[in-house]
Amino acid sequence: MSGTTELDVLLASLNPELQPAEYVFCSVPGPVSSFLALQPLASFTEPEGLTLVLEKSRAEAAGLSCSGCFRQITLTVHSSLEAVGLTAAVSSALAAAGISANVMAAYYHDHIFVPADKAQAAMAVLGAIRASE
């Protein structure tokens, strides 16, 4: 099943959901297989190291060094990986409100990681985008 590509439909259907856990981004050496016991939500391999997105409590229990604390907002609209403009629209609106956004696209949905202390403000911004469409 393919997702929606029309930007106006995507924005009108954002339906953001704030996930309950707090997350951190950590950079670690080695392959992701060495860290599967920590149940990373996501990982990405860069030349400088492996980035893990972990629940804050798991990272702390493992003694990993991380910076920042984030909340995950899931845009529950099924967006296509070929959709144009959704990331730009969402990140621009959040930037205008002074909220940093780390966006990850998965197969069905886009996920935005915002500073934990600005999660409610981010939800309001995203709700305003949906309301304006």
Coordinates of C-alpha atoms in Angstrom, one line a residue:
M1 CA 0.0 0.0 0.0
S2 CA 1.5 3.3 -1.1
G3 CA 1.2 6.5 1.0
T4 CA -0.2 9.9 0.1
T5 CA 2.0 12.2 -2.0
E6 CA -0.3 15.3 -2.2
L7 CA 1.1 17.9 0.2
D8 CA -2.3 19.6 0.9
V9 CA -3.8 16.2 1.8
L10 CA -0.9 15.4 4.0
L11 CA -1.0 18.6 5.9
A12 CA -4.8 18.4 6.4
S13 CA -4.4 14.9 7.7
L14 CA -1.3 15.2 10.0
N15 CA -3.0 14.0 13.2
P16 CA 0.2 14.2 15.3
E17 CA 0.5 11.9 18.3
L18 CA 2.9 12.6 21.1
Q19 CA 4.5 9.3 22.2
P20 CA 5.0 8.8 26.0
A21 CA 8.7 7.9 26.2
E22 CA 11.6 10.2 26.4
Y23 CA 14.4 9.5 23.9
V24 CA 18.1 10.4 23.5
F25 CA 20.5 10.2 20.6
C26 CA 23.8 8.4 21.3
S27 CA 26.9 7.9 19.2
V28 CA 28.6 4.5 19.9
P29 CA 31.4 2.5 18.3
G30 CA 30.7 -0.8 16.6
P31 CA 27.9 -2.5 14.8
V32 CA 24.2 -2.2 15.7
S33 CA 24.2 -5.9 16.5
S34 CA 26.3 -5.1 19.6
F35 CA 23.4 -2.9 20.9
L36 CA 20.3 -4.8 20.0
A37 CA 19.7 -5.6 23.7
L38 CA 19.0 -1.9 24.3
Q39 CA 16.1 -2.1 21.8
P40 CA 17.0 1.0 19.7
L41 CA 14.1 2.7 18.1
A42 CA 16.3 3.7 15.2
S43 CA 20.0 3.5 14.2
F44 CA 22.1 5.1 11.5
T45 CA 25.7 4.3 10.6
E46 CA 27.9 7.3 9.9
P47 CA 31.7 7.5 9.4
E48 CA 32.1 8.9 12.9
G49 CA 30.1 6.1 14.6
L50 CA 26.8 4.5 15.0
T51 CA 23.9 6.7 16.1
L52 CA 21.3 5.1 18.3
V53 CA 17.9 6.5 19.2
L54 CA 17.1 5.0 22.6
E55 CA 14.6 5.4 25.3
K56 CA 16.4 7.6 27.8
S57 CA 16.1 5.1 30.6
R58 CA 17.8 2.4 28.6
A59 CA 20.7 4.7 27.6
E60 CA 21.1 5.7 31.3
A61 CA 21.0 2.1 32.5
A62 CA 23.7 1.2 29.9
G63 CA 25.9 4.2 31.0
L64 CA 25.9 5.7 27.5
S65 CA 26.8 9.3 27.0
C66 CA 24.1 11.3 25.2
S67 CA 23.0 14.9 24.9
G68 CA 19.5 16.3 25.0
C69 CA 16.2 14.7 25.8
F70 CA 13.6 14.4 23.1
R71 CA 9.9 13.4 22.7
Q72 CA 8.7 11.6 19.6
I73 CA 5.7 13.0 17.7
T74 CA 4.3 10.6 15.1
L75 CA 2.4 12.1 12.1
T76 CA -0.1 9.4 11.7
V77 CA -1.0 10.2 8.1
H78 CA 0.4 7.5 5.8
S79 CA 2.9 9.6 3.8
S80 CA 4.7 8.3 0.8
L81 CA 8.5 8.2 0.9
E82 CA 8.2 10.2 -2.4
A83 CA 6.0 12.9 -1.0
V84 CA 7.5 16.4 -1.6
G85 CA 7.3 19.2 1.0
L86 CA 6.0 17.5 4.2
T87 CA 9.3 17.6 6.0
A88 CA 9.9 21.2 4.9
A89 CA 6.5 22.4 6.0
V90 CA 6.6 20.8 9.4
S91 CA 10.2 21.7 10.2
S92 CA 9.7 25.3 8.9
A93 CA 6.6 25.7 11.2
L94 CA 8.5 24.3 14.2
A95 CA 11.6 26.5 13.4
A96 CA 9.4 29.6 13.3
A97 CA 8.3 28.7 16.8
G98 CA 11.9 28.2 17.9
I99 CA 11.6 24.4 18.2
S100 CA 14.3 22.2 16.8
A101 CA 13.1 19.2 14.8
N102 CA 14.9 15.9 14.1
V103 CA 12.7 14.3 11.4
M104 CA 12.8 10.6 10.5
A105 CA 10.8 9.1 7.7
A106 CA 9.7 5.5 8.1
Y107 CA 7.7 3.4 5.7
Y108 CA 4.3 4.5 6.9
H109 CA 4.8 7.6 8.9
D110 CA 7.1 10.5 9.6
H111 CA 8.4 10.9 13.2
I112 CA 9.6 14.2 14.7
F113 CA 11.9 14.3 17.7
V114 CA 11.6 17.6 19.5
P115 CA 13.2 18.8 22.8
A116 CA 11.2 17.2 25.6
D117 CA 10.5 20.6 27.3
K118 CA 9.0 21.9 24.0
A119 CA 6.9 18.9 23.1
Q120 CA 3.5 20.4 24.0
A121 CA 4.4 23.6 22.1
A122 CA 5.3 21.5 19.1
M123 CA 2.0 19.7 19.3
A124 CA 0.2 23.0 19.2
V125 CA 2.2 24.1 16.2
L126 CA 1.5 20.9 14.3
G127 CA -2.2 21.2 15.3
A128 CA -2.3 24.7 13.8
I129 CA -0.9 23.4 10.5
R130 CA -3.7 20.8 10.3
A131 CA -6.3 23.4 11.3
S132 CA -5.2 25.8 8.6
E133 CA -5.6 23.3 5.8

